[in-house]
Amino acid sequence: MEDWSFPPAYNSSYLPDPSQRFWYPKRETMDPGAREKAILERIREVMAYAYAKAPFYKNKWDEAGIHPSHIRSLEDFEKVPVVTKQELRAAQERAEPFGDYLCIPENEVHRVHGTSGTTGRPVIFSIGKNDWDAIGNAHARIMWSFGIRPGDMVFIGALFSLYIGSWGILAGSERMRAKSFPFGAGAAGQTAIAARWLKLAKPKAIYNTPSYALHLAEVAREEKIDPREFGIKIMMCSGEPGGSIPAIRNKLEEIYGAKVIDCGTMAEMTPWMSSAGNSETDLGMVLWQDIVYHEVCDPKTFMRVPYGSQGTPVYTHLERTSQPMIRLASGDLTMWESGPAPCGRTYPYLPKGLYGRIDDMFQIRAENVYPSDIEAIVAGMPEYGGEHRVIITRAGQMDELFVQIEASPGIYQAGDAAIADLRAKAATLLQRGIGVRAKVEVLAPNTLERAQHKARRVIDDRNLFASLQQDRT
Ligand code: 8LE
């Protein structure tokens, strides 16, 4: 069926006719039951391969009393213990540098990438040549669903170093035979240069994090360029929530006049675009189950939750021979629906994208609050100036929630009464939306630092407060 095998072996010169909606029509529109049968076959192959090649998996599964031959259904597969990021880090400490889950000989590693965080022991991603080709194929196939076609220019406005987001887009864009423009981001002064280049080159598509897209628009305006002059038609967003949060998506679409498409799983899961929106829907992300098998699971038992319910994604590579991830726990939060997705592909989908992380949730006076809920509320206000911060603190015995919001220039210039109105309106909307009273502080436009990559907007200083209390006693 359209070259589906493990290990993958794709025809690298295949390109659909540009008028074709689907890259692999059979695989994308097949009966879900038949697809699940084929996925099970792939899972058994990947598991047998990993069991034979990687002490990491052999030891883990032996300990759990599981052997690849035991997996006769997708329900059986739910019993396979999940892999955590901590286990991967420990495996790389044991067997430096790639970890004992590298399933190809070290001298066949073709690309080396790594976690882009700045703290903790970094984790290395190693990818073989065949895998890199299959990643390009998978991303080209998914970018086809975004409406990108051979010859279109794809501007990559994201970090080109450890962050594999940018490289994954480049691989897909090159496989597509698009005009790749690997511009990058993050260097001093680079954003203003990006604005000038975008005006000049007028790419059909751009890739960025949602935070960076907002920052780029502000910088462009400082350069007296309206982001609509870039002529961008498709904006691919990944890396953080935003592309599926209506307030953010609408704002980006309005600023750029482009269609925003949310995508992204995790760097470890490259081809990381296996959950992605497309040009034919505004509804979150479609799960390309024949590339990476997605399960949305109960975060405690890691058994699948029924469609229509919330859970955490657990991912399994079906096309990776180097460092295949088999039931990698993401820690993200989402809700899934059975297919067919609104675009006609018979995949399940995430109508609201990935909207938070289990560990991002904080409790204020016994209410569970997600930073993305706050973001959706404040960024949806027309008076919002473009940035905010959430500060959780403790005054006496009570947790306090502070939300600092930048006002738009118009509101700020209008003076005290307009600022007081914004403060009151934001407090009311927050109370209604998250069920918690928040103290709102209105700031001047451009007060808060802008993210060049992924935004960090929450400051929890309750621990600081607790340690100060301890020092005093
Ligand atoms: C909501 C997927 C990629 C390469 O863009 C990325 O950011 O990978 P990375 O650095 O391993 O970070 C993965 C985490 O970023 C996810 O677990 C999730 O918390 C967040 N993330 C990535 N894409 C999205 C996202 N959160 N929507 C997204 N589209």
Short mmCIF file of C-alpha atoms and ligand atoms in Angstrom, two decimals:
data_model
loop_
_atom_site.label_atom_id
_atom_site.label_comp_id
_atom_site.label_asym_id
_atom_site.label_seq_id
_atom_site.Cartn_x
_atom_site.Cartn_y
_atom_site.Cartn_z
CA MET A 1 0.00 0.00 0.00
CA GLU A 2 1.68 3.17 -1.24
CA ASP A 3 5.15 2.01 -0.15
CA TRP A 4 4.23 1.41 3.48
CA SER A 5 6.80 -0.82 5.14
CA PHE A 6 9.18 -1.04 8.05
CA PRO A 7 11.92 0.06 7.61
CA PRO A 8 10.40 2.70 5.32
CA ALA A 9 11.50 2.73 1.69
CA TYR A 10 10.03 5.63 -0.25
CA ASN A 11 10.48 6.59 -3.84
CA SER A 12 12.35 9.86 -3.46
CA SER A 13 11.28 11.17 -6.86
CA TYR A 14 7.54 10.69 -6.29
CA LEU A 15 5.49 13.90 -6.38
CA PRO A 16 1.71 14.00 -6.71
CA ASP A 17 0.09 16.16 -9.34
CA PRO A 18 -0.21 19.66 -7.81
CA SER A 19 -4.01 19.53 -8.12
CA GLN A 20 -4.16 16.39 -5.98
CA ARG A 21 -5.51 16.93 -2.45
CA PHE A 22 -3.68 14.03 -0.83
CA TRP A 23 -0.03 12.99 -1.19
CA TYR A 24 -0.90 9.32 -0.55
CA PRO A 25 -4.66 9.19 -1.18
CA LYS A 26 -5.09 5.56 -0.13
CA ARG A 27 -3.25 5.86 3.13
CA GLU A 28 -4.92 9.11 4.06
CA THR A 29 -8.49 8.11 3.31
CA MET A 30 -8.51 4.39 4.03
CA ASP A 31 -10.96 2.66 6.30
CA PRO A 32 -9.77 3.33 9.89
CA GLY A 33 -10.19 -0.33 10.86
CA ALA A 34 -7.97 -1.46 8.00
CA ARG A 35 -5.44 1.20 8.94
CA GLU A 36 -5.41 0.02 12.55
CA LYS A 37 -4.69 -3.51 11.36
CA ALA A 38 -1.72 -2.25 9.37
CA ILE A 39 -0.56 -0.07 12.30
CA LEU A 40 -0.58 -3.13 14.53
CA GLU A 41 1.59 -4.96 12.03
CA ARG A 42 4.02 -1.98 11.96
CA ILE A 43 4.08 -1.82 15.78
CA ARG A 44 4.99 -5.48 15.98
CA GLU A 45 7.79 -4.95 13.47
CA VAL A 46 9.17 -1.88 15.27
CA MET A 47 8.98 -3.61 18.63
CA ALA A 48 10.73 -6.77 17.38
CA TYR A 49 13.41 -4.58 15.82
CA ALA A 50 13.93 -2.48 18.97
CA TYR A 51 13.93 -5.57 21.19
CA ALA A 52 16.71 -7.09 19.10
CA LYS A 53 18.79 -3.93 18.74
CA ALA A 54 18.37 -1.89 21.93
CA PRO A 55 19.24 -3.11 25.44
CA PHE A 56 17.09 -0.21 26.65
CA TYR A 57 13.90 -1.74 25.27
CA LYS A 58 14.88 -5.37 25.91
CA ASN A 59 15.55 -4.71 29.59
CA LYS A 60 12.50 -2.51 30.03
CA TRP A 61 10.12 -4.99 28.45
CA ASP A 62 11.71 -8.08 30.04
CA GLU A 63 11.20 -6.43 33.40
CA ALA A 64 7.54 -5.76 32.56
CA GLY A 65 7.12 -9.36 31.31
CA ILE A 66 6.32 -8.15 27.79
CA HIS A 67 7.65 -9.56 24.55
CA PRO A 68 6.90 -8.10 21.08
CA SER A 69 5.23 -11.38 20.10
CA HIS A 70 2.62 -10.80 22.84
CA ILE A 71 1.21 -7.78 21.04
CA ARG A 72 -1.81 -9.07 19.11
CA SER A 73 -4.04 -6.02 19.32
CA LEU A 74 -3.82 -2.29 19.93
CA GLU A 75 -5.30 -3.04 23.37
CA ASP A 76 -2.32 -5.33 24.10
CA PHE A 77 -0.07 -2.48 23.07
CA GLU A 78 -1.54 -0.28 25.83
CA LYS A 79 0.16 -2.60 28.34
CA VAL A 80 3.61 -1.69 27.04
CA PRO A 81 5.13 0.62 29.68
CA VAL A 82 5.63 4.20 28.58
CA VAL A 83 9.06 5.75 28.07
CA THR A 84 9.76 8.98 29.93
CA LYS A 85 12.22 11.72 29.05
CA GLN A 86 14.04 11.02 32.34
CA GLU A 87 14.63 7.42 31.20
CA LEU A 88 16.13 8.65 27.94
CA ARG A 89 18.45 10.99 29.82
CA ALA A 90 19.51 8.16 32.15
CA ALA A 91 20.09 5.86 29.15
CA GLN A 92 22.44 8.45 27.66
CA GLU A 93 24.30 8.74 30.97
CA ARG A 94 24.74 4.95 30.94
CA ALA A 95 25.80 4.73 27.30
CA GLU A 96 27.26 8.05 26.15
CA PRO A 97 26.52 9.85 23.98
CA PHE A 98 23.55 8.30 22.13
CA GLY A 99 22.09 5.99 24.80
CA ASP A 100 21.40 2.26 24.61
CA TYR A 101 18.28 2.89 22.57
CA LEU A 102 20.24 3.79 19.45
CA CYS A 103 19.32 0.94 17.12
CA ILE A 104 21.78 1.59 14.30
CA PRO A 105 25.61 1.40 14.37
CA GLU A 106 27.08 4.69 15.63
CA ASN A 107 28.92 5.30 12.37
CA GLU A 108 25.58 5.31 10.52
CA VAL A 109 24.32 8.32 12.45
CA HIS A 110 23.68 11.00 9.83
CA ARG A 111 22.30 13.94 11.87
CA VAL A 112 22.90 14.92 15.48
CA HIS A 113 20.50 17.27 17.24
CA GLY A 114 19.65 17.81 20.86
CA THR A 115 17.26 19.30 23.38
CA SER A 116 17.21 23.06 23.10
CA GLY A 117 16.60 23.79 26.81
CA THR A 118 19.29 25.64 28.71
CA THR A 119 19.20 23.71 31.98
CA GLY A 120 19.81 20.08 32.90
CA ARG A 121 21.75 17.41 31.04
CA PRO A 122 21.09 17.75 27.32
CA VAL A 123 19.63 14.81 25.43
CA ILE A 124 21.03 13.91 22.03
CA PHE A 125 18.86 12.96 19.07
CA SER A 126 20.62 10.87 16.48
CA ILE A 127 19.08 10.16 13.13
CA GLY A 128 20.24 7.77 10.39
CA LYS A 129 20.29 8.67 6.68
CA ASN A 130 17.33 6.49 5.76
CA ASP A 131 15.37 7.94 8.63
CA TRP A 132 16.27 11.47 7.56
CA ASP A 133 14.95 10.73 4.07
CA ALA A 134 11.74 9.26 5.51
CA ILE A 135 11.39 12.33 7.74
CA GLY A 136 11.64 14.56 4.65
CA ASN A 137 9.05 12.41 2.93
CA ALA A 138 6.66 12.52 5.90
CA HIS A 139 7.00 16.28 6.32
CA ALA A 140 6.59 16.94 2.60
CA ARG A 141 3.46 14.81 2.67
CA ILE A 142 2.03 16.73 5.62
CA MET A 143 3.08 20.12 4.23
CA TRP A 144 1.21 19.13 1.05
CA SER A 145 -1.93 19.10 3.20
CA PHE A 146 -1.11 22.69 4.25
CA GLY A 147 -1.38 23.73 0.61
CA ILE A 148 2.38 24.02 -0.03
CA ARG A 149 3.43 22.84 -3.49
CA PRO A 150 6.69 22.36 -5.42
CA GLY A 151 8.23 25.72 -6.28
CA ASP A 152 6.59 27.62 -3.42
CA MET A 153 8.96 29.56 -1.19
CA VAL A 154 9.14 28.40 2.43
CA PHE A 155 10.75 30.87 4.86
CA ILE A 156 12.03 29.27 8.05
CA GLY A 157 11.96 31.90 10.81
CA ALA A 158 13.13 29.80 13.73
CA LEU A 159 16.38 28.82 15.43
CA PHE A 160 18.80 26.82 13.29
CA SER A 161 20.93 25.08 15.87
CA LEU A 162 19.81 22.40 18.26
CA TYR A 163 16.09 23.08 17.69
CA ILE A 164 14.94 20.38 15.30
CA GLY A 165 11.75 22.21 14.41
CA SER A 166 13.55 24.29 11.79
CA TRP A 167 15.51 21.35 10.36
CA GLY A 168 12.38 19.23 10.09
CA ILE A 169 10.67 21.93 8.02
CA LEU A 170 13.76 22.24 5.87
CA ALA A 171 13.81 18.48 5.24
CA GLY A 172 10.14 18.54 4.21
CA SER A 173 10.52 21.63 2.09
CA GLU A 174 13.52 20.20 0.23
CA ARG A 175 11.76 16.88 -0.36
CA MET A 176 8.77 18.81 -1.68
CA ARG A 177 11.07 20.60 -4.16
CA ALA A 178 9.95 23.90 -2.67
CA LYS A 179 12.21 26.94 -2.53
CA SER A 180 13.64 26.61 0.95
CA PHE A 181 14.72 29.81 2.67
CA PRO A 182 16.44 28.71 5.92
CA PHE A 183 16.65 32.18 7.45
CA GLY A 184 16.85 31.30 11.15
CA ALA A 185 16.08 33.48 14.18
CA GLY A 186 17.47 34.49 17.53
CA ALA A 187 20.60 36.48 16.62
CA ALA A 188 20.81 40.14 17.63
CA GLY A 189 19.07 42.35 15.07
CA GLN A 190 17.98 39.38 12.98
CA THR A 191 14.26 40.01 13.32
CA ALA A 192 14.43 43.44 11.67
CA ILE A 193 16.47 41.90 8.85
CA ALA A 194 13.85 39.14 8.58
CA ALA A 195 11.15 41.77 8.09
CA ARG A 196 13.07 43.39 5.25
CA TRP A 197 13.80 40.04 3.60
CA LEU A 198 10.20 38.93 3.88
CA LYS A 199 9.01 42.10 2.20
CA LEU A 200 11.49 41.51 -0.58
CA ALA A 201 11.16 37.75 -1.10
CA LYS A 202 7.39 37.38 -0.45
CA PRO A 203 7.42 33.68 0.50
CA LYS A 204 4.24 31.64 0.18
CA ALA A 205 4.79 30.03 3.58
CA ILE A 206 6.58 30.78 6.83
CA TYR A 207 7.47 28.64 9.82
CA ASN A 208 7.78 30.09 13.31
CA THR A 209 6.64 29.76 16.89
CA PRO A 210 3.46 31.76 17.60
CA SER A 211 5.42 33.99 20.02
CA TYR A 212 7.99 34.73 17.36
CA ALA A 213 5.33 35.57 14.80
CA LEU A 214 3.88 38.18 17.17
CA HIS A 215 7.34 39.58 17.87
CA LEU A 216 8.21 39.69 14.18
CA ALA A 217 5.04 41.68 13.47
CA GLU A 218 5.93 44.24 16.13
CA VAL A 219 9.46 44.61 14.82
CA ALA A 220 8.19 44.90 11.24
CA ARG A 221 5.92 47.76 12.26
CA GLU A 222 8.85 49.50 13.95
CA GLU A 223 10.55 49.18 10.55
CA LYS A 224 7.45 50.78 9.00
CA ILE A 225 6.51 47.54 7.25
CA ASP A 226 2.99 46.14 7.47
CA PRO A 227 3.32 42.33 7.88
CA ARG A 228 0.68 41.97 5.16
CA GLU A 229 3.27 43.27 2.70
CA PHE A 230 5.10 39.95 3.17
CA GLY A 231 2.33 38.32 1.15
CA ILE A 232 2.48 35.15 3.27
CA LYS A 233 -0.39 32.74 2.59
CA ILE A 234 0.46 29.92 5.02
CA MET A 235 1.91 30.27 8.50
CA MET A 236 3.09 27.01 10.08
CA CYS A 237 3.29 27.26 13.87
CA SER A 238 4.79 24.77 16.29
CA GLY A 239 6.74 24.69 19.52
CA GLU A 240 4.10 25.99 21.92
CA PRO A 241 0.33 26.45 22.14
CA GLY A 242 -1.06 29.28 20.03
CA GLY A 243 -1.90 27.98 16.57
CA SER A 244 -5.05 26.31 17.91
CA ILE A 245 -6.00 28.97 20.47
CA PRO A 246 -8.67 30.95 18.57
CA ALA A 247 -7.63 34.33 20.05
CA ILE A 248 -4.01 33.87 18.98
CA ARG A 249 -4.76 32.21 15.66
CA ASN A 250 -7.25 34.92 14.68
CA LYS A 251 -4.84 37.64 15.70
CA LEU A 252 -2.02 36.12 13.61
CA GLU A 253 -4.34 35.60 10.65
CA GLU A 254 -5.47 39.20 10.91
CA ILE A 255 -1.95 40.60 11.22
CA TYR A 256 -0.45 38.58 8.37
CA GLY A 257 -3.47 37.87 6.18
CA ALA A 258 -2.27 34.24 6.17
CA LYS A 259 -3.82 30.94 7.17
CA VAL A 260 -2.32 29.71 10.44
CA ILE A 261 -1.64 26.00 10.67
CA ASP A 262 -0.81 24.45 14.01
CA CYS A 263 1.48 21.43 14.13
CA GLY A 264 3.90 19.62 16.36
CA THR A 265 4.54 16.73 18.71
CA MET A 266 8.04 16.57 20.22
CA ALA A 267 11.62 16.72 18.95
CA GLU A 268 12.15 13.08 20.00
CA MET A 269 9.22 12.19 17.74
CA THR A 270 10.70 13.61 14.54
CA PRO A 271 9.03 13.51 11.98
CA TRP A 272 7.55 15.82 14.58
CA MET A 273 4.77 17.15 12.31
CA SER A 274 2.65 14.00 12.69
CA SER A 275 -0.07 16.05 14.37
CA ALA A 276 -0.96 18.97 12.18
CA GLY A 277 -3.80 21.15 10.99
CA ASN A 278 -4.25 21.67 7.27
CA SER A 279 -5.55 24.08 4.68
CA GLU A 280 -9.05 22.63 4.74
CA THR A 281 -9.86 23.02 8.41
CA ASP A 282 -9.47 25.35 11.37
CA LEU A 283 -10.02 22.51 13.73
CA GLY A 284 -6.82 21.81 15.65
CA MET A 285 -4.59 19.00 14.45
CA VAL A 286 -5.05 15.77 12.51
CA LEU A 287 -3.16 12.69 13.77
CA TRP A 288 -1.17 11.10 10.94
CA GLN A 289 -1.45 7.69 12.55
CA ASP A 290 0.43 5.82 9.82
CA ILE A 291 3.59 7.85 10.47
CA VAL A 292 3.51 8.12 14.25
CA TYR A 293 0.90 6.19 16.19
CA HIS A 294 -0.79 8.58 18.63
CA GLU A 295 -2.66 7.39 21.68
CA VAL A 296 -4.40 9.90 23.98
CA CYS A 297 -4.14 8.33 27.40
CA ASP A 298 -5.11 8.66 31.00
CA PRO A 299 -2.03 10.32 32.58
CA LYS A 300 -1.97 7.80 35.44
CA THR A 301 -2.70 4.46 33.78
CA PHE A 302 -1.51 5.31 30.24
CA MET A 303 -4.47 3.43 28.82
CA ARG A 304 -6.29 5.15 25.95
CA VAL A 305 -9.18 7.43 26.92
CA PRO A 306 -12.37 7.24 24.81
CA TYR A 307 -12.75 9.68 21.92
CA GLY A 308 -14.28 12.91 23.19
CA SER A 309 -12.18 12.80 26.38
CA GLN A 310 -9.11 14.62 27.61
CA GLY A 311 -5.78 12.91 28.15
CA THR A 312 -2.09 13.03 27.41
CA PRO A 313 -0.54 12.01 24.09
CA VAL A 314 1.68 8.91 24.01
CA TYR A 315 3.65 8.51 20.79
CA THR A 316 5.11 5.57 18.85
CA HIS A 317 7.34 5.84 15.80
CA LEU A 318 6.31 3.62 12.92
CA GLU A 319 9.06 4.76 10.56
CA ARG A 320 12.24 5.24 12.61
CA THR A 321 15.16 2.82 12.79
CA SER A 322 17.47 5.14 14.74
CA GLN A 323 16.27 5.86 18.29
CA PRO A 324 12.67 4.75 17.65
CA MET A 325 10.37 5.94 20.42
CA ILE A 326 7.86 3.33 21.50
CA ARG A 327 5.17 4.78 23.76
CA LEU A 328 6.92 8.02 24.64
CA ALA A 329 4.92 9.96 27.25
CA SER A 330 4.57 13.62 26.24
CA GLY A 331 3.18 15.25 29.37
CA ASP A 332 0.98 17.44 27.16
CA LEU A 333 -2.76 17.78 27.43
CA THR A 334 -5.33 17.43 24.70
CA MET A 335 -8.70 16.05 23.76
CA TRP A 336 -9.25 13.77 20.79
CA GLU A 337 -12.10 12.96 18.44
CA SER A 338 -12.48 9.95 16.17
CA GLY A 339 -12.14 10.60 12.47
CA PRO A 340 -12.76 11.29 9.76
CA ALA A 341 -11.14 14.64 10.31
CA PRO A 342 -12.95 17.61 8.75
CA CYS A 343 -10.47 17.63 5.84
CA GLY A 344 -11.68 14.20 4.74
CA ARG A 345 -8.68 12.24 6.00
CA THR A 346 -9.84 9.29 8.02
CA TYR A 347 -7.57 10.07 10.94
CA PRO A 348 -8.59 10.98 14.48
CA TYR A 349 -7.91 14.60 15.38
CA LEU A 350 -7.30 17.03 18.24
CA PRO A 351 -10.01 19.70 17.82
CA LYS A 352 -8.30 22.08 20.26
CA GLY A 353 -4.68 21.13 19.55
CA LEU A 354 -2.32 20.63 22.48
CA TYR A 355 -3.53 23.13 25.02
CA GLY A 356 -1.32 22.68 28.02
CA ARG A 357 1.05 20.51 29.95
CA ILE A 358 0.18 18.40 32.94
CA ASP A 359 3.05 19.96 34.87
CA ASP A 360 2.14 23.54 33.81
CA MET A 361 -1.11 23.37 35.68
CA PHE A 362 -1.04 25.26 38.95
CA GLN A 363 -3.47 25.42 41.79
CA ILE A 364 -4.78 28.65 43.15
CA ARG A 365 -7.10 28.37 46.11
CA ALA A 366 -7.89 24.78 45.10
CA GLU A 367 -8.79 25.67 41.51
CA ASN A 368 -6.77 24.06 38.70
CA VAL A 369 -5.53 26.72 36.31
CA TYR A 370 -3.71 26.32 33.01
CA PRO A 371 -1.55 29.19 31.71
CA SER A 372 -3.00 28.64 28.23
CA ASP A 373 -6.50 29.45 29.55
CA ILE A 374 -5.24 32.78 30.85
CA GLU A 375 -3.49 33.42 27.55
CA ALA A 376 -6.65 32.69 25.59
CA ILE A 377 -8.58 35.20 27.70
CA VAL A 378 -6.15 38.11 27.74
CA ALA A 379 -4.88 37.73 24.19
CA GLY A 380 -8.48 37.71 23.00
CA MET A 381 -9.10 41.24 24.29
CA PRO A 382 -8.82 43.97 21.65
CA GLU A 383 -7.17 46.21 24.27
CA TYR A 384 -4.31 43.68 24.75
CA GLY A 385 -0.91 45.12 23.90
CA GLY A 386 0.87 41.89 22.96
CA GLU A 387 2.44 40.43 26.12
CA HIS A 388 1.51 39.40 29.62
CA ARG A 389 2.92 37.63 32.67
CA VAL A 390 1.27 35.42 35.23
CA ILE A 391 2.71 35.65 38.73
CA ILE A 392 1.62 33.32 41.47
CA THR A 393 2.57 34.41 44.91
CA ARG A 394 1.56 33.93 48.49
CA ALA A 395 0.40 36.70 50.73
CA GLY A 396 0.02 35.35 54.26
CA GLN A 397 -1.74 32.00 53.93
CA MET A 398 -3.43 32.85 50.66
CA ASP A 399 -2.24 32.16 47.14
CA GLU A 400 -2.52 35.23 44.97
CA LEU A 401 -2.69 35.39 41.22
CA PHE A 402 -1.29 38.48 39.54
CA VAL A 403 -1.70 39.02 35.85
CA GLN A 404 0.31 41.78 34.23
CA ILE A 405 -1.09 42.85 30.87
CA GLU A 406 0.34 45.27 28.41
CA ALA A 407 -2.25 47.70 27.08
CA SER A 408 -2.43 48.46 23.38
CA PRO A 409 -0.86 51.85 22.52
CA GLY A 410 -4.31 53.39 21.93
CA ILE A 411 -5.64 52.41 25.35
CA TYR A 412 -2.46 53.41 27.10
CA GLN A 413 -2.42 56.82 25.50
CA ALA A 414 -6.10 57.34 26.25
CA GLY A 415 -5.15 57.70 29.92
CA ASP A 416 -6.14 56.60 33.40
CA ALA A 417 -9.83 55.94 32.82
CA ALA A 418 -9.17 53.63 29.83
CA ILE A 419 -6.47 51.80 31.78
CA ALA A 420 -8.79 51.33 34.76
CA ASP A 421 -11.49 49.99 32.40
CA LEU A 422 -9.05 47.49 30.94
CA ARG A 423 -8.00 46.38 34.43
CA ALA A 424 -11.61 45.83 35.49
CA LYS A 425 -12.59 44.10 32.25
CA ALA A 426 -9.62 41.71 32.39
CA ALA A 427 -10.32 40.86 36.03
CA THR A 428 -13.97 40.08 35.21
CA LEU A 429 -13.11 37.94 32.18
CA LEU A 430 -10.45 36.04 34.15
CA GLN A 431 -12.79 35.40 37.06
CA ARG A 432 -15.44 34.13 34.64
CA GLY A 433 -13.00 32.09 32.53
CA ILE A 434 -10.82 30.40 35.14
CA GLY A 435 -12.96 30.70 38.26
CA VAL A 436 -10.27 32.53 40.22
CA ARG A 437 -9.96 36.13 41.30
CA ALA A 438 -6.86 37.73 39.82
CA LYS A 439 -5.20 41.05 40.51
CA VAL A 440 -4.58 42.71 37.20
CA GLU A 441 -1.86 45.24 36.56
CA VAL A 442 -1.85 47.15 33.29
CA LEU A 443 1.55 47.92 31.80
CA ALA A 444 2.70 50.23 29.04
CA PRO A 445 3.09 48.65 25.58
CA ASN A 446 6.46 46.96 25.02
CA THR A 447 7.36 46.69 28.70
CA LEU A 448 7.80 42.93 28.83
CA GLU A 449 10.48 40.96 27.06
CA ARG A 450 9.47 39.25 23.80
CA ALA A 451 10.30 35.60 23.15
CA GLN A 452 12.53 34.78 20.21
CA HIS A 453 11.59 31.11 20.54
CA LYS A 454 9.10 29.69 23.02
CA ALA A 455 7.51 32.04 25.54
CA ARG A 456 7.73 31.56 29.32
CA ARG A 457 5.03 33.63 30.91
CA VAL A 458 4.44 32.08 34.32
CA ILE A 459 6.41 33.00 37.44
CA ASP A 460 5.55 30.94 40.48
CA ASP A 461 7.25 32.55 43.44
CA ARG A 462 5.43 30.59 46.12
CA ASN A 463 8.50 28.40 46.61
CA LEU A 464 10.61 31.49 47.02
CA PHE A 465 8.12 32.77 49.58
CA ALA A 466 8.18 29.44 51.46
CA SER A 467 11.98 29.44 51.60
CA LEU A 468 11.98 33.01 52.92
CA GLN A 469 9.49 31.98 55.60
CA GLN A 470 11.76 29.11 56.57
CA ASP A 471 14.80 31.36 56.82
CA ARG A 472 12.94 33.52 59.26
CA THR A 473 11.93 30.69 61.58
C1 8LE B 1 1.19 23.12 21.71
C2 8LE B 1 7.58 20.00 17.86
C3 8LE B 1 8.69 20.99 17.94
C4 8LE B 1 9.87 20.53 17.15
O1 8LE B 1 8.24 22.19 17.41
C5 8LE B 1 9.08 21.21 19.39
O2 8LE B 1 8.86 22.28 19.94
O3 8LE B 1 9.66 20.14 20.00
P1 8LE B 1 10.26 20.20 21.47
O4 8LE B 1 11.28 21.31 21.57
O5 8LE B 1 10.69 18.83 21.82
O6 8LE B 1 9.07 20.63 22.43
C6 8LE B 1 7.96 19.78 22.51
C7 8LE B 1 6.93 20.40 23.42
O7 8LE B 1 6.58 21.70 22.94
C8 8LE B 1 5.65 19.61 23.43
O8 8LE B 1 5.71 18.55 24.37
C9 8LE B 1 4.64 20.68 23.77
O9 8LE B 1 4.63 20.95 25.15
C10 8LE B 1 5.18 21.90 23.05
N1 8LE B 1 4.62 22.02 21.70
C11 8LE B 1 5.23 21.77 20.53
N2 8LE B 1 4.38 22.02 19.50
C12 8LE B 1 3.20 22.42 20.05
C13 8LE B 1 3.35 22.42 21.45
N3 8LE B 1 2.34 22.76 22.29
N4 8LE B 1 0.97 23.16 20.39
C14 8LE B 1 1.95 22.83 19.52
N5 8LE B 1 1.72 22.87 18.21
#
